[in-house]
Amino acid sequence: MTDTTVAIREAYLTDAAGMARVHVQSWRSTYPGLIPAPFLVGLSEPAAAQRWAAIAEARAPGQGAFVAVDCAGLVSAPGTIVGIASYGARRVAVRDHGGEFHALYVLDDAKGMGIGRRLMAAMADRFLAADIRSAVVWCLRDNPSRWFYERLGGIRVAERPIRFAGTDLVEIAYGWRDLTPLARLSAGPEVR
Ligand SMILES: CC(C)(COP(=O)(O)OP(=O)(O)OC[C@H]1O[C@@H](n2cnc3c(N)ncnc32)[C@H](O)[C@@H]1OP(=O)(O)O)[C@@H](O)C(=O)NCCC(=O)NCCS
């Protein structure tokens, strides 16, 4: 079900603290057992807020960030940011794919309401507006959230070993060679 009382809109500088809260909570809920606990314990909301402020400020054609705002107070106080997403230049070359979805996080209580899908659609829409017609997302192979990308039509296009926080991990890239169907999933008027 898509709930229209959750608004998807572009991120502003003033959203940075709320975005950092979602980022840190989501990492701590998603990555235990995958990423070493000391790294997760050491995550800092102020440091994350600085990074999200920089991302929000650096908005340009083909790069930026979105927030999902719980306007009606469905799972939190009205106006709370419950989902975040960012997109931009490809960080690793993957043939035939132009852009990259950099981050996508939805708070646990807000999962399963169509927010992740709407954030992906909003980013795909922005890529197309910048004439970037294809994109990838990199996801840890052992993160069960990767099935979400398959559900949205992503095709497994690459795999690579990485070393992160002192641990050896494997990342998978899901690709969309044509972002048009993804952008059409639920790009409502609030993301235009
Ligand atoms: C992945 C994530 C963003 C999905 O957000 P969400 O708002 O819960 O997803 P949606 O409600 O939009 O789901 C869209 C569809 O994907 C399906 N889906 C969502 N998560 C899924 C999962 N883990 N496995 C399989 N299907 C999934 C939903 O059932 C829904 O299917 P439908 O088309 O039948 O309705 C969210 O689970 C999350 O934040 N995960 C933790 C952070 C993370 O790992 N991010 C990715 C880092 S690469």
Short mmCIF file of C-alpha atoms and ligand atoms in Angstrom, two decimals:
data_model
loop_
_atom_site.label_atom_id
_atom_site.label_comp_id
_atom_site.label_asym_id
_atom_site.label_seq_id
_atom_site.Cartn_x
_atom_site.Cartn_y
_atom_site.Cartn_z
CA MET A 1 0.00 0.00 0.00
CA THR A 2 1.30 3.49 -0.82
CA ASP A 3 0.38 5.98 1.87
CA THR A 4 0.05 9.52 0.57
CA THR A 5 0.27 10.94 4.09
CA VAL A 6 3.97 10.29 3.80
CA ALA A 7 5.42 13.00 1.55
CA ILE A 8 8.46 12.43 -0.62
CA ARG A 9 10.34 15.65 -1.25
CA GLU A 10 13.82 16.90 -2.01
CA ALA A 11 16.11 17.21 1.02
CA TYR A 12 17.07 20.64 2.38
CA LEU A 13 20.05 21.62 4.45
CA THR A 14 17.75 21.90 7.48
CA ASP A 15 16.86 18.20 7.13
CA ALA A 16 20.42 17.09 7.91
CA ALA A 17 19.83 16.18 11.58
CA GLY A 18 16.68 14.20 10.78
CA MET A 19 18.45 12.42 7.94
CA ALA A 20 21.37 11.54 10.22
CA ARG A 21 18.95 10.05 12.76
CA VAL A 22 17.44 7.75 10.12
CA HIS A 23 20.89 6.88 8.79
CA VAL A 24 22.32 5.87 12.17
CA GLN A 25 19.20 4.02 13.36
CA SER A 26 18.93 2.14 10.09
CA TRP A 27 22.60 1.10 10.09
CA ARG A 28 22.30 -0.15 13.68
CA SER A 29 19.21 -2.13 12.83
CA THR A 30 20.36 -3.48 9.44
CA TYR A 31 24.02 -4.33 9.81
CA PRO A 32 24.58 -6.23 13.12
CA GLY A 33 26.28 -9.49 12.17
CA LEU A 34 27.47 -8.01 8.88
CA ILE A 35 29.49 -4.98 9.99
CA PRO A 36 31.53 -5.15 13.23
CA ALA A 37 29.67 -3.92 16.32
CA PRO A 38 32.33 -1.35 17.34
CA PHE A 39 31.80 0.45 14.04
CA LEU A 40 28.02 0.54 14.54
CA VAL A 41 28.36 1.65 18.16
CA GLY A 42 30.73 4.40 17.07
CA LEU A 43 28.39 5.92 14.49
CA SER A 44 27.79 9.57 15.27
CA GLU A 45 24.65 11.50 14.35
CA PRO A 46 26.45 14.89 14.31
CA ALA A 47 29.09 13.51 11.92
CA ALA A 48 26.41 11.93 9.73
CA ALA A 49 24.47 15.21 9.77
CA GLN A 50 27.49 17.03 8.37
CA ARG A 51 27.71 14.57 5.50
CA TRP A 52 23.98 14.76 4.76
CA ALA A 53 24.11 18.57 4.87
CA ALA A 54 26.87 18.50 2.25
CA ILE A 55 24.83 16.11 0.07
CA ALA A 56 21.68 18.23 0.35
CA GLU A 57 23.65 21.36 -0.48
CA ALA A 58 25.38 19.84 -3.50
CA ARG A 59 22.12 19.28 -5.38
CA ALA A 60 22.60 19.50 -9.16
CA PRO A 61 21.14 17.80 -12.23
CA GLY A 62 21.67 14.06 -11.71
CA GLN A 63 22.63 14.27 -8.04
CA GLY A 64 20.82 15.01 -4.80
CA ALA A 65 18.79 13.57 -1.95
CA PHE A 66 15.19 12.95 -0.96
CA VAL A 67 13.43 12.58 2.36
CA ALA A 68 10.20 10.80 3.27
CA VAL A 69 8.27 12.86 5.83
CA ASP A 70 5.61 11.33 8.08
CA CYS A 71 3.17 14.24 7.72
CA ALA A 72 0.26 12.54 9.47
CA GLY A 73 2.18 11.10 12.41
CA LEU A 74 1.59 7.51 11.31
CA VAL A 75 4.64 6.06 13.07
CA SER A 76 6.22 9.11 14.73
CA ALA A 77 5.56 12.76 15.54
CA PRO A 78 4.04 14.58 12.53
CA GLY A 79 6.78 16.05 10.34
CA THR A 80 9.41 13.44 11.29
CA ILE A 81 11.76 12.19 8.57
CA VAL A 82 11.32 8.41 8.32
CA GLY A 83 13.16 7.66 5.06
CA ILE A 84 16.16 9.05 3.21
CA ALA A 85 17.76 8.48 -0.19
CA SER A 86 20.61 9.90 -2.22
CA TYR A 87 21.82 9.48 -5.78
CA GLY A 88 24.49 10.80 -8.09
CA ALA A 89 27.60 9.91 -10.05
CA ARG A 90 28.63 6.29 -10.41
CA ARG A 91 31.43 5.49 -7.94
CA VAL A 92 32.51 2.27 -9.62
CA ALA A 93 32.34 1.70 -13.37
CA VAL A 94 29.59 -0.73 -14.39
CA ARG A 95 29.17 -1.13 -18.12
CA ASP A 96 26.01 0.39 -19.63
CA HIS A 97 24.96 2.05 -16.37
CA GLY A 98 25.26 5.82 -15.94
CA GLY A 99 24.15 6.80 -12.45
CA GLU A 100 24.21 5.29 -8.97
CA PHE A 101 21.67 5.14 -6.16
CA HIS A 102 24.00 5.93 -3.26
CA ALA A 103 21.83 5.40 -0.19
CA LEU A 104 18.32 4.30 0.76
CA TYR A 105 17.13 3.89 4.34
CA VAL A 106 13.66 3.62 5.85
CA LEU A 107 13.08 3.42 9.62
CA ASP A 108 11.91 0.00 10.81
CA ASP A 109 8.47 1.26 11.90
CA ALA A 110 7.86 2.80 8.47
CA LYS A 111 8.89 -0.22 6.38
CA GLY A 112 6.38 -1.96 4.16
CA MET A 113 4.38 1.19 3.37
CA GLY A 114 5.76 1.77 -0.12
CA ILE A 115 8.22 4.47 1.01
CA GLY A 116 11.31 2.72 -0.36
CA ARG A 117 9.62 2.25 -3.72
CA ARG A 118 8.55 5.91 -3.86
CA LEU A 119 12.06 7.11 -2.97
CA MET A 120 13.53 4.92 -5.74
CA ALA A 121 10.96 6.26 -8.20
CA ALA A 122 11.76 9.86 -7.21
CA MET A 123 15.49 9.30 -7.78
CA ALA A 124 14.92 7.52 -11.10
CA ASP A 125 12.74 10.45 -12.18
CA ARG A 126 15.55 12.91 -11.39
CA PHE A 127 18.12 10.81 -13.27
CA LEU A 128 15.89 10.79 -16.35
CA ALA A 129 15.37 14.55 -16.07
CA ALA A 130 19.18 14.88 -16.25
CA ASP A 131 19.23 12.53 -19.26
CA ILE A 132 20.86 9.76 -17.23
CA ARG A 133 18.87 6.76 -18.39
CA SER A 134 20.39 3.89 -16.39
CA ALA A 135 21.75 3.33 -12.88
CA VAL A 136 23.04 0.79 -10.36
CA VAL A 137 22.86 0.29 -6.63
CA TRP A 138 25.52 -1.54 -4.60
CA CYS A 139 24.25 -3.65 -1.72
CA LEU A 140 25.92 -6.09 0.66
CA ARG A 141 25.29 -9.61 -0.61
CA ASP A 142 24.21 -10.71 2.87
CA ASN A 143 21.80 -7.81 3.41
CA PRO A 144 18.25 -9.24 3.06
CA SER A 145 17.10 -5.82 1.83
CA ARG A 146 18.70 -6.67 -1.50
CA TRP A 147 15.59 -8.62 -2.46
CA PHE A 148 13.76 -5.28 -2.44
CA TYR A 149 15.86 -4.23 -5.45
CA GLU A 150 14.97 -7.45 -7.28
CA ARG A 151 11.32 -6.79 -6.50
CA LEU A 152 11.72 -3.38 -8.20
CA GLY A 153 13.19 -4.94 -11.33
CA GLY A 154 16.90 -4.56 -10.63
CA ILE A 155 19.11 -7.08 -12.42
CA ARG A 156 22.26 -8.41 -10.81
CA VAL A 157 25.05 -6.93 -12.96
CA ALA A 158 28.24 -7.06 -10.88
CA GLU A 159 29.83 -8.32 -7.70
CA ARG A 160 32.99 -7.20 -5.89
CA PRO A 161 34.85 -7.91 -2.67
CA ILE A 162 35.32 -4.93 -0.38
CA ARG A 163 37.08 -4.37 2.90
CA PHE A 164 35.04 -2.24 5.30
CA ALA A 165 35.64 -1.53 9.00
CA GLY A 166 38.30 -4.24 9.06
CA THR A 167 36.00 -6.93 7.62
CA ASP A 168 35.94 -8.64 4.24
CA LEU A 169 32.52 -8.30 2.60
CA VAL A 170 30.95 -8.88 -0.79
CA GLU A 171 28.84 -6.30 -2.57
CA ILE A 172 26.39 -6.94 -5.39
CA ALA A 173 25.33 -4.34 -7.94
CA TYR A 174 21.75 -4.31 -9.18
CA GLY A 175 21.19 -2.41 -12.38
CA TRP A 176 18.35 -0.81 -14.30
CA ARG A 177 19.37 -0.38 -17.96
CA ASP A 178 16.26 1.74 -18.52
CA LEU A 179 15.01 3.76 -15.55
CA THR A 180 11.67 4.63 -17.15
CA PRO A 181 9.58 1.85 -15.55
CA LEU A 182 11.15 2.52 -12.14
CA ALA A 183 10.42 6.25 -12.40
CA ARG A 184 6.82 5.50 -13.25
CA LEU A 185 6.25 3.27 -10.21
CA SER A 186 4.79 5.97 -8.02
CA ALA A 187 6.23 9.36 -8.88
CA GLY A 188 3.39 11.47 -7.54
CA PRO A 189 3.05 15.24 -7.84
CA GLU A 190 5.02 15.88 -4.66
CA VAL A 191 8.26 14.73 -6.27
CA ARG A 192 7.97 16.95 -9.34
C1 LIG B 1 15.12 -1.81 1.54
C2 LIG B 1 14.15 -0.78 2.12
C3 LIG B 1 14.62 0.62 1.75
C4 LIG B 1 12.75 -1.03 1.55
O1 LIG B 1 11.91 0.01 1.97
P1 LIG B 1 10.33 -0.22 2.25
O2 LIG B 1 9.72 1.12 2.35
O3 LIG B 1 10.14 -1.14 3.40
O4 LIG B 1 9.89 -0.98 0.92
P2 LIG B 1 8.47 -0.84 0.17
O5 LIG B 1 7.39 -0.87 1.20
O6 LIG B 1 8.51 0.32 -0.75
O7 LIG B 1 8.46 -2.20 -0.64
C5 LIG B 1 8.29 -2.26 -2.05
C6 LIG B 1 8.13 -3.71 -2.44
O8 LIG B 1 9.35 -4.41 -2.12
C7 LIG B 1 9.06 -5.50 -1.24
N1 LIG B 1 10.16 -5.59 -0.26
C8 LIG B 1 10.58 -4.65 0.62
N2 LIG B 1 11.63 -5.10 1.33
C9 LIG B 1 11.85 -6.37 0.90
C10 LIG B 1 12.79 -7.37 1.26
N3 LIG B 1 13.71 -7.18 2.21
N4 LIG B 1 12.73 -8.55 0.60
C11 LIG B 1 11.81 -8.78 -0.37
N5 LIG B 1 10.89 -7.85 -0.77
C12 LIG B 1 10.92 -6.67 -0.12
C13 LIG B 1 7.77 -5.11 -0.56
O9 LIG B 1 7.08 -6.25 -0.09
C14 LIG B 1 7.03 -4.41 -1.67
O10 LIG B 1 6.47 -5.39 -2.53
P3 LIG B 1 5.06 -5.20 -3.31
O11 LIG B 1 5.48 -4.66 -4.66
O12 LIG B 1 4.50 -6.55 -3.36
O13 LIG B 1 4.24 -4.22 -2.56
C15 LIG B 1 14.05 -0.91 3.66
O14 LIG B 1 13.72 -2.25 3.98
C16 LIG B 1 15.30 -0.54 4.41
O15 LIG B 1 15.50 0.63 4.75
N6 LIG B 1 16.17 -1.54 4.69
C17 LIG B 1 17.32 -1.33 5.56
C18 LIG B 1 18.36 -0.44 4.95
C19 LIG B 1 18.99 -1.05 3.73
O16 LIG B 1 19.44 -2.17 3.75
N7 LIG B 1 19.04 -0.24 2.66
C20 LIG B 1 19.67 -0.66 1.43
C21 LIG B 1 21.14 -0.46 1.51
S1 LIG B 1 21.90 -0.94 -0.03
#
